[in-house]
CSV table of C-alpha atoms and ligand atoms in Angstrom, one decimal:
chain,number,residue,atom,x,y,z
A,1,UNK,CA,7.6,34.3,115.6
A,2,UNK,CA,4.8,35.7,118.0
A,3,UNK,CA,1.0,34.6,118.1
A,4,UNK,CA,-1.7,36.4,117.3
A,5,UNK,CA,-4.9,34.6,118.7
A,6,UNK,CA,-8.4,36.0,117.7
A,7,UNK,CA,-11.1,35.6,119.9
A,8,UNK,CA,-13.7,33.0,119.5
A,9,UNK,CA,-15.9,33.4,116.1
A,10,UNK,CA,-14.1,36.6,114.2
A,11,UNK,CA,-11.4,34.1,112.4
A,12,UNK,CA,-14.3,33.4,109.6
A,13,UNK,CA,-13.5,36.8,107.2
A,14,UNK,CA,-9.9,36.0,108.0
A,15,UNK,CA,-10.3,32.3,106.1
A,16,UNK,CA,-11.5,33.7,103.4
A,17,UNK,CA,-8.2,36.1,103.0
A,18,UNK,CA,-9.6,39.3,104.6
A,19,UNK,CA,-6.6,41.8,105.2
A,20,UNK,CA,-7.7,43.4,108.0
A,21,UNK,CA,-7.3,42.6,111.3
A,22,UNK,CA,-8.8,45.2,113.7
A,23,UNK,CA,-8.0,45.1,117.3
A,24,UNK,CA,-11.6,44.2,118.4
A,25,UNK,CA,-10.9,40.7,117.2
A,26,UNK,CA,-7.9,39.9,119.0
A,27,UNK,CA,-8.1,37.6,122.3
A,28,UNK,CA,-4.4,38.0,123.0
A,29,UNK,CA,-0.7,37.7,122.0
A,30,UNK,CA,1.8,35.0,122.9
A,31,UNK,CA,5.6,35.6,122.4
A,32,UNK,CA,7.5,38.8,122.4
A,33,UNK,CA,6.5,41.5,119.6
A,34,UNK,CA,7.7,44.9,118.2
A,35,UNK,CA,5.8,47.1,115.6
A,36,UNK,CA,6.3,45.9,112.1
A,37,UNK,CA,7.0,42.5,113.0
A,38,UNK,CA,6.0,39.3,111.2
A,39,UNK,CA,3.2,37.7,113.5
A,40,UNK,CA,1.7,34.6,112.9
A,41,UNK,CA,-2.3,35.0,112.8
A,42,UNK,CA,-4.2,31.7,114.9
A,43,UNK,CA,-7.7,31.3,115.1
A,44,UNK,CA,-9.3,30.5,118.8
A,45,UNK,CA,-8.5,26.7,118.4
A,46,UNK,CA,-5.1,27.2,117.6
A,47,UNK,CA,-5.0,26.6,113.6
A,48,UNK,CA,-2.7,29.0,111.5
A,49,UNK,CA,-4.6,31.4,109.4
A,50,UNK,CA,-1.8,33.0,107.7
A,51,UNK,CA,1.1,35.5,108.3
A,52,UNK,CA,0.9,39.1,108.3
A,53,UNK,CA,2.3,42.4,109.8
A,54,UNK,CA,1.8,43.3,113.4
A,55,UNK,CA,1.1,47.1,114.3
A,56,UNK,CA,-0.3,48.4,117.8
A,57,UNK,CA,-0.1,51.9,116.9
A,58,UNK,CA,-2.9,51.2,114.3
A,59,UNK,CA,-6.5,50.6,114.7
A,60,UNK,CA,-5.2,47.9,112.1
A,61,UNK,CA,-3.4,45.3,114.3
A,62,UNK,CA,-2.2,43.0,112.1
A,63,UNK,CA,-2.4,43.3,108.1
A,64,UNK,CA,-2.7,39.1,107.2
A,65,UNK,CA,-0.4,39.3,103.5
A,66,UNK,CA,0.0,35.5,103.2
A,67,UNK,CA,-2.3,32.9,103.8
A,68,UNK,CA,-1.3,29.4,105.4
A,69,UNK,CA,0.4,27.2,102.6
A,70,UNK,CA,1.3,30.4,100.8
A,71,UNK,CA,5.0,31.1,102.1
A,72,UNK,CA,6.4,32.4,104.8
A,73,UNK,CA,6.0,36.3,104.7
A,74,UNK,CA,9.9,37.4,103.6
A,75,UNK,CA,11.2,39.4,100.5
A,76,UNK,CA,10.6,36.4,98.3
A,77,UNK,CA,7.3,36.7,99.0
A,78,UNK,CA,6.8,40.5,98.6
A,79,UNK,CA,9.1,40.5,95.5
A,80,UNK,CA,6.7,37.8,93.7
A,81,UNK,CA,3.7,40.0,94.5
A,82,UNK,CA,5.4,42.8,92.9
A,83,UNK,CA,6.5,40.6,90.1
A,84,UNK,CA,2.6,39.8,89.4
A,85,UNK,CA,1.6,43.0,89.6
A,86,UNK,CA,4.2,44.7,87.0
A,87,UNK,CA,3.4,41.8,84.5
A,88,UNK,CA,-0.4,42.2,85.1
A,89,UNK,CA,0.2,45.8,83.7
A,90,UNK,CA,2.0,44.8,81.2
A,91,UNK,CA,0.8,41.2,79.8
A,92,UNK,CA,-2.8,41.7,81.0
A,93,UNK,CA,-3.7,45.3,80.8
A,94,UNK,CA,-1.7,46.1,78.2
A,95,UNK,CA,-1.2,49.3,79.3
A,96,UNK,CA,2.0,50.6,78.4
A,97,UNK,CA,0.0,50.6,74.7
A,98,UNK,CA,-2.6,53.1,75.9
A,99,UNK,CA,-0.9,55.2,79.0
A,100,UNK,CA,2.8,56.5,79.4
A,101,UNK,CA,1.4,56.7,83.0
A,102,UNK,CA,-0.6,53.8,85.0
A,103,UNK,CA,-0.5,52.6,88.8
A,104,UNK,CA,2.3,49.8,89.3
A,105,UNK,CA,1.2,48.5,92.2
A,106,UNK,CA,-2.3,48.5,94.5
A,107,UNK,CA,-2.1,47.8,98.3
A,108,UNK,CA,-4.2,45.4,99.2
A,109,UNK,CA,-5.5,44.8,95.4
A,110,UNK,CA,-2.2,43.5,94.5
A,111,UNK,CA,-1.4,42.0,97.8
A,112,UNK,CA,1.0,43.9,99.2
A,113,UNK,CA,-1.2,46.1,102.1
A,114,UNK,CA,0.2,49.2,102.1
A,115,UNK,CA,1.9,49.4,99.1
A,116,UNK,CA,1.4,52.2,96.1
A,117,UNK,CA,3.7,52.7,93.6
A,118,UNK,CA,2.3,55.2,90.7
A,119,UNK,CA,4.1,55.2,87.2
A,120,UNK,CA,4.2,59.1,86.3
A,121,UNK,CA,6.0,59.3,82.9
A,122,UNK,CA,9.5,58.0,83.7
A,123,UNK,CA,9.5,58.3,87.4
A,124,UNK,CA,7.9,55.7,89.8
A,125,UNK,CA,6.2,57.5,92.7
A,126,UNK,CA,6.2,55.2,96.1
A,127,UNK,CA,3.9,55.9,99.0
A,128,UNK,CA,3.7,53.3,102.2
A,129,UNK,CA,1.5,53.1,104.9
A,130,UNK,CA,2.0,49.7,106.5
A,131,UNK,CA,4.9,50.0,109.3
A,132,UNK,CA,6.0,46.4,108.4
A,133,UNK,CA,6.5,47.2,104.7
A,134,UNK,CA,9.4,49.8,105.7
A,135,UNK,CA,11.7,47.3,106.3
A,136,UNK,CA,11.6,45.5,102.9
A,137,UNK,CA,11.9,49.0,100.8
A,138,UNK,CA,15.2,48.4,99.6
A,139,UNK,CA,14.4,44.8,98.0
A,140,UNK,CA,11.4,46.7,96.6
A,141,UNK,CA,13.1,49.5,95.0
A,142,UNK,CA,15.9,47.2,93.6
A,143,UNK,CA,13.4,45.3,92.0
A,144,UNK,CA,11.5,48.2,90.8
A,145,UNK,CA,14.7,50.0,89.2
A,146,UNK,CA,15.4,46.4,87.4
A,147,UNK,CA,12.0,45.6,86.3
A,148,UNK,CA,11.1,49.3,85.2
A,149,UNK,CA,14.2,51.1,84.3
A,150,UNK,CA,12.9,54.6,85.9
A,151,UNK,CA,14.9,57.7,86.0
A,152,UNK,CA,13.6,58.2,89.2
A,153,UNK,CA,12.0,56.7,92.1
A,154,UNK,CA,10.6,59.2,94.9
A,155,UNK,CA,8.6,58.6,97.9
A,156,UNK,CA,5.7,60.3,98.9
A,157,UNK,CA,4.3,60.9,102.2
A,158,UNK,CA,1.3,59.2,102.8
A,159,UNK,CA,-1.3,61.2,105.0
A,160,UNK,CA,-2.9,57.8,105.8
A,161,UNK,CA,0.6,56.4,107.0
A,162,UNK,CA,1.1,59.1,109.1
A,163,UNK,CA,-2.2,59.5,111.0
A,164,UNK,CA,-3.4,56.0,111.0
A,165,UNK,CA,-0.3,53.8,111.4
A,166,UNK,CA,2.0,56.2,113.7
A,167,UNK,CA,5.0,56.1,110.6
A,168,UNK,CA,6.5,59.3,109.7
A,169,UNK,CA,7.6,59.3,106.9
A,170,UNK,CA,9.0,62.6,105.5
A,171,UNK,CA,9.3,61.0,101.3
A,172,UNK,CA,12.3,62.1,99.1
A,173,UNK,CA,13.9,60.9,95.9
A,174,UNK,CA,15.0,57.0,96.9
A,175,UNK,CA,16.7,56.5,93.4
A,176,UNK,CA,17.9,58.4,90.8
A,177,UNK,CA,17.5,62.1,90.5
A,178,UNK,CA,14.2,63.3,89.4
A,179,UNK,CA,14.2,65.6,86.4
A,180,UNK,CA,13.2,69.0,86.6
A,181,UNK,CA,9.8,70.7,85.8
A,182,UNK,CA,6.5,68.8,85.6
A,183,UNK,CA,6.2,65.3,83.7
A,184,UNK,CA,3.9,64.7,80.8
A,185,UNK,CA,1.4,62.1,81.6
A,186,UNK,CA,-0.1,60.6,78.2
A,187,UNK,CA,-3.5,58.3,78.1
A,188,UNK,CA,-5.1,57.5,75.0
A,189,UNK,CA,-3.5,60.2,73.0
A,190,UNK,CA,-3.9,62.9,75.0
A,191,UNK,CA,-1.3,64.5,77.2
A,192,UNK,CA,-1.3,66.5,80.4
A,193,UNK,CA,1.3,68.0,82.8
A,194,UNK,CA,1.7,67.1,86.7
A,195,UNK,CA,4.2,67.3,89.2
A,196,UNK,CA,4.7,64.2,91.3
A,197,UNK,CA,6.5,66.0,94.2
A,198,UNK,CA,4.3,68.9,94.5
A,199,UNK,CA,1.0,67.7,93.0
A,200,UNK,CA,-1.9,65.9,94.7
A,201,UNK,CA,-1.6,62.4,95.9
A,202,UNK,CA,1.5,60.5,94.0
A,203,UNK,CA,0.9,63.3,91.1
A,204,UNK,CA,-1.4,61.7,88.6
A,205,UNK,CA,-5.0,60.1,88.9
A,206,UNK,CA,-4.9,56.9,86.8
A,207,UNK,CA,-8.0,55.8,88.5
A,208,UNK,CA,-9.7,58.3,86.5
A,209,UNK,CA,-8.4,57.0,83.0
A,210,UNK,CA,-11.5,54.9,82.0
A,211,UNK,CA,-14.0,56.9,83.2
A,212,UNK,CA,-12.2,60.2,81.3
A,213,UNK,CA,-12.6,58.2,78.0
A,214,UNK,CA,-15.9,57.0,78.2
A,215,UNK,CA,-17.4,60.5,79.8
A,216,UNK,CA,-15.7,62.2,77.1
A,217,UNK,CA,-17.5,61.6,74.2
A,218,UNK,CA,-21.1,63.2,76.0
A,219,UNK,CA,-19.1,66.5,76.1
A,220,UNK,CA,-19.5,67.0,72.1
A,221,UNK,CA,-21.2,70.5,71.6
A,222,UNK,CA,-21.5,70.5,75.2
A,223,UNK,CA,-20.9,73.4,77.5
A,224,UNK,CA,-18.9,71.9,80.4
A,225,UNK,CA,-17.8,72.5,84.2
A,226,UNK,CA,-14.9,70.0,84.9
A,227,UNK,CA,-15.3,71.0,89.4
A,228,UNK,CA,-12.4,69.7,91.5
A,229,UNK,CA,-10.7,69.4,88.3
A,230,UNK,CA,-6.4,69.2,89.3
A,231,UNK,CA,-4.8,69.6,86.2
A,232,UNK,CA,-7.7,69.2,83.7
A,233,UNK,CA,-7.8,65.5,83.6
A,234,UNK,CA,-11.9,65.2,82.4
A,235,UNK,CA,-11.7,69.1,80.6
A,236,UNK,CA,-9.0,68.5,78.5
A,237,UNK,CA,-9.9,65.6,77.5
A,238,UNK,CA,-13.5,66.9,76.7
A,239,UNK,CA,-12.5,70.0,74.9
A,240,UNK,CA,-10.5,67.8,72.5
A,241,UNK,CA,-13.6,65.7,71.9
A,242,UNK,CA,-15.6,68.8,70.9
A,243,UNK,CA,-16.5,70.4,73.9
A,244,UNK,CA,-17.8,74.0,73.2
A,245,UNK,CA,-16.1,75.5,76.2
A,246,UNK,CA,-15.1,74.2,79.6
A,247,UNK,CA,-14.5,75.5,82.8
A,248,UNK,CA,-12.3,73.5,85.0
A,249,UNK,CA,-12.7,74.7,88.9
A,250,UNK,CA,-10.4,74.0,91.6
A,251,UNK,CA,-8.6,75.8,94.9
A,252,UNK,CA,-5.0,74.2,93.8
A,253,UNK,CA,-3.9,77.4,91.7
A,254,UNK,CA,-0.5,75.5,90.4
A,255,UNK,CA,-2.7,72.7,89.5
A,256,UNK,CA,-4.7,75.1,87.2
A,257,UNK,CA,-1.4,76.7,85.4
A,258,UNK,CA,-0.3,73.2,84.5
A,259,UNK,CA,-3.3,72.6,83.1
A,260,UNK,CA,-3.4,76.0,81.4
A,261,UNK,CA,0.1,74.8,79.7
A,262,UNK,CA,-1.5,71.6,78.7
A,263,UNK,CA,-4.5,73.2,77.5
A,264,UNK,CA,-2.3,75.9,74.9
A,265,UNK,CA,0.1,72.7,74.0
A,266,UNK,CA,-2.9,71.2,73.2
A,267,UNK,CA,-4.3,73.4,71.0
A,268,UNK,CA,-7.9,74.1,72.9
A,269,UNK,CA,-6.7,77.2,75.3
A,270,UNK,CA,-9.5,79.1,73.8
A,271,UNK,CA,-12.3,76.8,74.6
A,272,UNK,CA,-11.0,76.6,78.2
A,273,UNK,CA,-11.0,78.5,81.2
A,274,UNK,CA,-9.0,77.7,84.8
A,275,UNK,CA,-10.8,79.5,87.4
A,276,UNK,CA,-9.3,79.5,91.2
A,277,UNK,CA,-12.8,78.7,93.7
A,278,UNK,CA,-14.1,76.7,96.1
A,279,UNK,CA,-16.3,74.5,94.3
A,280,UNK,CA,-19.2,74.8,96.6
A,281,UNK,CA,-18.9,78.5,96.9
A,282,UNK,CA,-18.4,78.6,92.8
A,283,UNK,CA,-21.6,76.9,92.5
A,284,UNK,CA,-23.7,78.9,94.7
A,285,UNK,CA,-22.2,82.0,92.9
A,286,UNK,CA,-23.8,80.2,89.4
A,287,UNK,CA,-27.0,79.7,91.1
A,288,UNK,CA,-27.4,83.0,92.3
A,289,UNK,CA,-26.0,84.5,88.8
A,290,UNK,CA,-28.2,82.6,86.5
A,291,UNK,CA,-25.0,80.6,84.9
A,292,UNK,CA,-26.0,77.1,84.2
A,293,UNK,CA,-24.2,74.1,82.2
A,294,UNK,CA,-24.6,71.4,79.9
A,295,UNK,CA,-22.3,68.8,81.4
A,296,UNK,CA,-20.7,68.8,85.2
A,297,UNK,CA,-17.9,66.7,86.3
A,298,UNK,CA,-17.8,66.5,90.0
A,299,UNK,CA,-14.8,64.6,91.2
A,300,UNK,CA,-14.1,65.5,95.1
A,301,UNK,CA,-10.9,64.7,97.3
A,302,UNK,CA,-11.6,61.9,100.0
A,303,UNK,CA,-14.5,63.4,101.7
A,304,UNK,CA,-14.2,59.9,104.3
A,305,UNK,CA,-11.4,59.3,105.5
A,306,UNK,CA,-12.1,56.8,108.4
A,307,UNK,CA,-15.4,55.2,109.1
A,308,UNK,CA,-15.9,57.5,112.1
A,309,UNK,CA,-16.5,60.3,109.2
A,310,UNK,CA,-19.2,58.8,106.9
A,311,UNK,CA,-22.5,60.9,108.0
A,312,UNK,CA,-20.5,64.0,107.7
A,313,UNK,CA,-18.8,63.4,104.2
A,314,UNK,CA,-22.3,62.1,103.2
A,315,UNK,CA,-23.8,65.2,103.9
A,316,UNK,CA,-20.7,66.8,102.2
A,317,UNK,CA,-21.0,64.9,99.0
A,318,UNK,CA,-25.0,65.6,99.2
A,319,UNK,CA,-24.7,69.4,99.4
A,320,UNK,CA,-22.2,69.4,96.3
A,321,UNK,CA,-24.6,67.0,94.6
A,322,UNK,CA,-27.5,68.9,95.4
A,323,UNK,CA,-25.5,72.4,94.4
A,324,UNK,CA,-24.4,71.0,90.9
A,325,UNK,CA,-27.9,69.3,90.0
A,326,UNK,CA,-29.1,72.9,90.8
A,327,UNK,CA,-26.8,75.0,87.8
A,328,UNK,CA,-27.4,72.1,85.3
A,329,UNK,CA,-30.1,72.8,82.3
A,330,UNK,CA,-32.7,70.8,81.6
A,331,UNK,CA,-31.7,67.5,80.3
A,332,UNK,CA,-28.4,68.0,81.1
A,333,UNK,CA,-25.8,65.3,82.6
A,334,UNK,CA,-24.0,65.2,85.6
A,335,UNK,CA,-20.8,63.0,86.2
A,336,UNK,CA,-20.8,62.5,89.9
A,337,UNK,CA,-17.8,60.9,91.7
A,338,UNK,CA,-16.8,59.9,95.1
A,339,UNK,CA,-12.9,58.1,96.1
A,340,UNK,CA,-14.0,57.2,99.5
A,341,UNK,CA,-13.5,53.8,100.4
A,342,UNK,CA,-15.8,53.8,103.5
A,343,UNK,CA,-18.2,54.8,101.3
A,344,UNK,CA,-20.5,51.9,100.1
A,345,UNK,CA,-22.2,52.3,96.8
A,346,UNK,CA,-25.5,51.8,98.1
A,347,UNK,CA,-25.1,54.7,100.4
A,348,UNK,CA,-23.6,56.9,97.2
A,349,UNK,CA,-26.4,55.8,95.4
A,350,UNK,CA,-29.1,57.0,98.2
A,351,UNK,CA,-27.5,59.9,98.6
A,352,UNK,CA,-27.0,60.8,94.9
A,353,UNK,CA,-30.9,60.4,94.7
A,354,UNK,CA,-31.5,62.1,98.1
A,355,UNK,CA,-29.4,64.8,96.5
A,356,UNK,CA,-31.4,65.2,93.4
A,357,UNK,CA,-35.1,65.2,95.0
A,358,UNK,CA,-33.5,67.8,97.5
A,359,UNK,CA,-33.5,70.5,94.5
A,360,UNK,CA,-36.5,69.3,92.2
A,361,UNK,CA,-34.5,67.2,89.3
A,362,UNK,CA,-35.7,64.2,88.2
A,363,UNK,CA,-32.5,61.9,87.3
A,364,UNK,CA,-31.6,58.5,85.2
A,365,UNK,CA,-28.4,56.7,85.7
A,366,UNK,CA,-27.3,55.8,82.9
A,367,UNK,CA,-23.3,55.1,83.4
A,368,UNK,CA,-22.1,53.5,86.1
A,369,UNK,CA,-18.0,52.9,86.9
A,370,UNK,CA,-15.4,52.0,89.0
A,371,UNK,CA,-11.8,52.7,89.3
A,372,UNK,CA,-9.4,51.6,86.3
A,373,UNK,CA,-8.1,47.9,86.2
A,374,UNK,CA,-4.7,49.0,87.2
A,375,UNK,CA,-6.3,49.5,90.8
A,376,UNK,CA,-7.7,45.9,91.0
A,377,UNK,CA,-10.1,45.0,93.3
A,378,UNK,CA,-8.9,42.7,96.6
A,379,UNK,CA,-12.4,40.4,96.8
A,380,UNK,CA,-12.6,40.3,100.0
A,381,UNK,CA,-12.0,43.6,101.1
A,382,UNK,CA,-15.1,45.3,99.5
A,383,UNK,CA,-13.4,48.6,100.7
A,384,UNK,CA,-10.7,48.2,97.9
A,385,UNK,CA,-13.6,49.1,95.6
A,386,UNK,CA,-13.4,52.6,96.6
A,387,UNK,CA,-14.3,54.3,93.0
A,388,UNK,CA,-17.9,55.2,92.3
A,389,UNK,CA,-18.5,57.2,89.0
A,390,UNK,CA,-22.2,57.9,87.7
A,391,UNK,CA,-23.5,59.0,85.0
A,392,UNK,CA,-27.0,61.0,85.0
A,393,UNK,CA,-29.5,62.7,82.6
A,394,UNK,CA,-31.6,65.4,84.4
A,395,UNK,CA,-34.9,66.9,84.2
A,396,UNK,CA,-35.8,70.3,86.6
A,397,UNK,CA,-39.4,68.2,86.7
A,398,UNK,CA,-41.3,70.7,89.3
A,399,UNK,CA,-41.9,67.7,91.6
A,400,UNK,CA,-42.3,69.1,95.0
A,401,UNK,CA,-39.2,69.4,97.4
A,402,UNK,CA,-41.0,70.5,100.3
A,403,UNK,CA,-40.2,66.8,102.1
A,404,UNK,CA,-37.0,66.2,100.2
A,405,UNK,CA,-33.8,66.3,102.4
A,406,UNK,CA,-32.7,69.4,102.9
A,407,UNK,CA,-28.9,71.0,102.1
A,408,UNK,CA,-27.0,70.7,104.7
A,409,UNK,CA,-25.2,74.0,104.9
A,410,UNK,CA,-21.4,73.1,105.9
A,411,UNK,CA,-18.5,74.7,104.5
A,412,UNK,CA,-15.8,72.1,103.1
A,413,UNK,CA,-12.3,73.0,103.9
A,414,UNK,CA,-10.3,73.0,100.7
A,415,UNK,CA,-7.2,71.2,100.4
B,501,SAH,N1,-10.6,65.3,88.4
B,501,SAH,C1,-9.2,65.2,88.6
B,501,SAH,C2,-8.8,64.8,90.0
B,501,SAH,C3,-9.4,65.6,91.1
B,501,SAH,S1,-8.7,65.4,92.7
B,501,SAH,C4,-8.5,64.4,87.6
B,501,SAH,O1,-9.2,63.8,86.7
B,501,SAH,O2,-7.3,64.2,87.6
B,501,SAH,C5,-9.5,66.5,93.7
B,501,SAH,C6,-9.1,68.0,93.5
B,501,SAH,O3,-10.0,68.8,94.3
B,501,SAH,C7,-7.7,68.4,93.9
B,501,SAH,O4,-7.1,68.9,92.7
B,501,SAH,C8,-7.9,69.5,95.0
B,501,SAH,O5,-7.0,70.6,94.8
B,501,SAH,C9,-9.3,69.9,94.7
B,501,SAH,N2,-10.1,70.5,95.8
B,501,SAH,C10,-10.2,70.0,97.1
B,501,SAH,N3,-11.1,70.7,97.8
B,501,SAH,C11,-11.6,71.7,96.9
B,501,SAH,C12,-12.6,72.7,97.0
B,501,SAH,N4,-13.3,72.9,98.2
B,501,SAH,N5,-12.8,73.5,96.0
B,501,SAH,C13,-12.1,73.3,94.8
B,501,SAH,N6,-11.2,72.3,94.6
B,501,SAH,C14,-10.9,71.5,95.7
């Protein structure tokens, strides 16, 4: 098994179990080593670290999966990860109780990097974006199809995967035959429609579940804008807690006719309106129009997708912040979200304020979440915390916005 030696004083984050090992950090390489391989990770005085996978295509070199005295990095090894992580689901979370739908299996917060595996009704949805993972799919799957008993299990191509870690991977059904039309997706009572080989993502946002539950309830009597809203995962569930009307926003149209068939299944079609927009362009329309709202959800696509991007998503995320504090009444409560893991809360959280001076509103926090528990948190990779949720109350106050930071004016491209 090749060496991987890190240069003097960057093995310390590497001790404590940190994933990532970025090129930068490497002094060299001793033995013979393809892409995907099992390396063995050394600090600069020769002491084994751990094991992980080797990639030179990615800005990731090696991805460390098990730490020294942990086992060698085989199938075993993978397929007692996965074993953990189905029975935290099921014996910790509970979740099969609450959710027909739930993420099996986390990357990095489960300890398999690279790894997703979405449960969407009774199909498993797989996506991989670690080159070293590929060659272990099949024990996966096998374990998957015994542990879970899905109909189906289908692969989805993962955008990271194919930019970041040179893998193309087209996705396709990998087991069984996936049934036809889009799957119900239950949590907490309430059921939606999605299609995992067409939708967004793996099909289904389960990171969302918590945060849909406990926003809900503020929507009672409440005139709501559910923006970036896929199939109606926050306005459905709002209009069946009392909403007065909703309007969910978003430039996916077959998203918004699923969750028109949800909605009518449901029994709140008429309290509920799909509208196909660009959110920003949609909210400087309300602006200009006079239309304003009790409640907005704003719950973006990955503004940041590599750290290279974070001032320009910032400014993204601050001009639909900014836009959506703007068409809110007075005392009214925004639900603000961001999915970007190179995003650190602290920066959110300056630029959710920055936001709100920008256009005159005086704002209190007074929710503040995270993803679900079925997308655990890796401790030492504080990017596996990639969920921010807030809840504010707002005030148009009159302060003065002559010095606040300005809108920036960029045009987001929709998905
Ligand atoms: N809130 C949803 C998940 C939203 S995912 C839930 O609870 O399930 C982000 C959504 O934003 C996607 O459906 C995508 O189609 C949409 N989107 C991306 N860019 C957009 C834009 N500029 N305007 C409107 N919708 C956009």
């Amino acid at each position: 098994m090749a060496k991987v030696i890190l240069k003097a004083r960057k093995a310390r984050p590497f001790w404590f179990g940190h994933p990532w090992v970025f090129s930068g950090a490497i002094d060299r390489v001793r033995g013979q080593v393809a892409d995907g391989d099992v390396v063995e990770l050394m600090d600069d005085a020769g002491r084994l670290i751990g094991e992980g996978f080797w990639n030179s295509k990615s800005q990731i070199s090696v991805r460390l999966v098990a730490l020294k005295g942990e086992g060698t990095l085989d199938a075993a090894l993978l397929l007692k990860r996965l074993d953990l992580a189905l029975s935290m689901r099921e014996d910790v979370l509970r979740l099969p109780e609450v959710a027909n739908s739930f993420r099996l299996v986390h990357s990095e917060g489960d300890g398999i990097p690279g790894l997703i595996v979405d449960k969407v009704g009774k199909v498993l949805v797989l996506q991989l974006s670690c080159f070293g993972l590929t060659r272990f799919l099949e024990p996966i799957v096998q374990r998957l199809v015994e542990r879970c008993a899905p109909v189906a299990i289908v692969e989805r191509e993962s955008r990271t995967a194919t930019e970041e870690e040179g893998m193309t991977r087209t996705g396709g059904v990998l087991y069984g035959s996936l049934p036809p039309g889009p799957m119900e997706v239950t949590e907490y009572g309430v059921t939606w429609l999605c299609d995992p080989m067409e939708g967004q993502k793996t099909g289904w946002y389960s990171d969302q579940r918590e945060n849909r539950r406990l926003m809900a309830p503020f929507a009672r009597g409440r005139e709501v804008l559910d923006a970036f809203s896929y199939v109606g995962g926050f306005g459905l569930r709002m209009a069946l807690e009392g909403a007065t009307h909703v309007t969910c926003v978003d430039s996916s149209e077959p998203a918004l006719e699923l969750g028109r068939i949800a909605a009518e299944k449901a029994g709140v079609q008429e309290q509920m309106t799909f509208e196909k927009a660009n959110v920003l362009r949609m909210l400087d329309h309300c602006h200009q129009e006079k239309r304003s709202f009790d409640v907005i959800v704003l719950d973006p696509p990955k503004f940041v997708h590599r750290r290279g991007d974070i001032e320009r998503g910032l400014a993204l995320y601050h001009e639909t912040n900014a836009k959506a504090f703007r068409v809110l009444r007075d005392g009214g409560v925004l639900f603000t979200h961001s999915c970007s893991q190179h995003v650190p809360d602290s920066s959110f959280d300056e630029m959710v304020a920055a936001a709100a001076k920008s256009v005159g509103v005086r704002a209190q926090e007074f929710f503040r979440g995270s993803q679900a528990p079925d997308h655990p948190v890796m401790l030492p990779l504080e990017e596996s915390r990639y969920l921010k949720a807030r809840g504010l109350r707002i005030q148009h106050s009159g302060m003065d916005t002559e010095i606040a930071p300005r809108i920036p004016q960029s045009q987001p491209s929709a998905e």
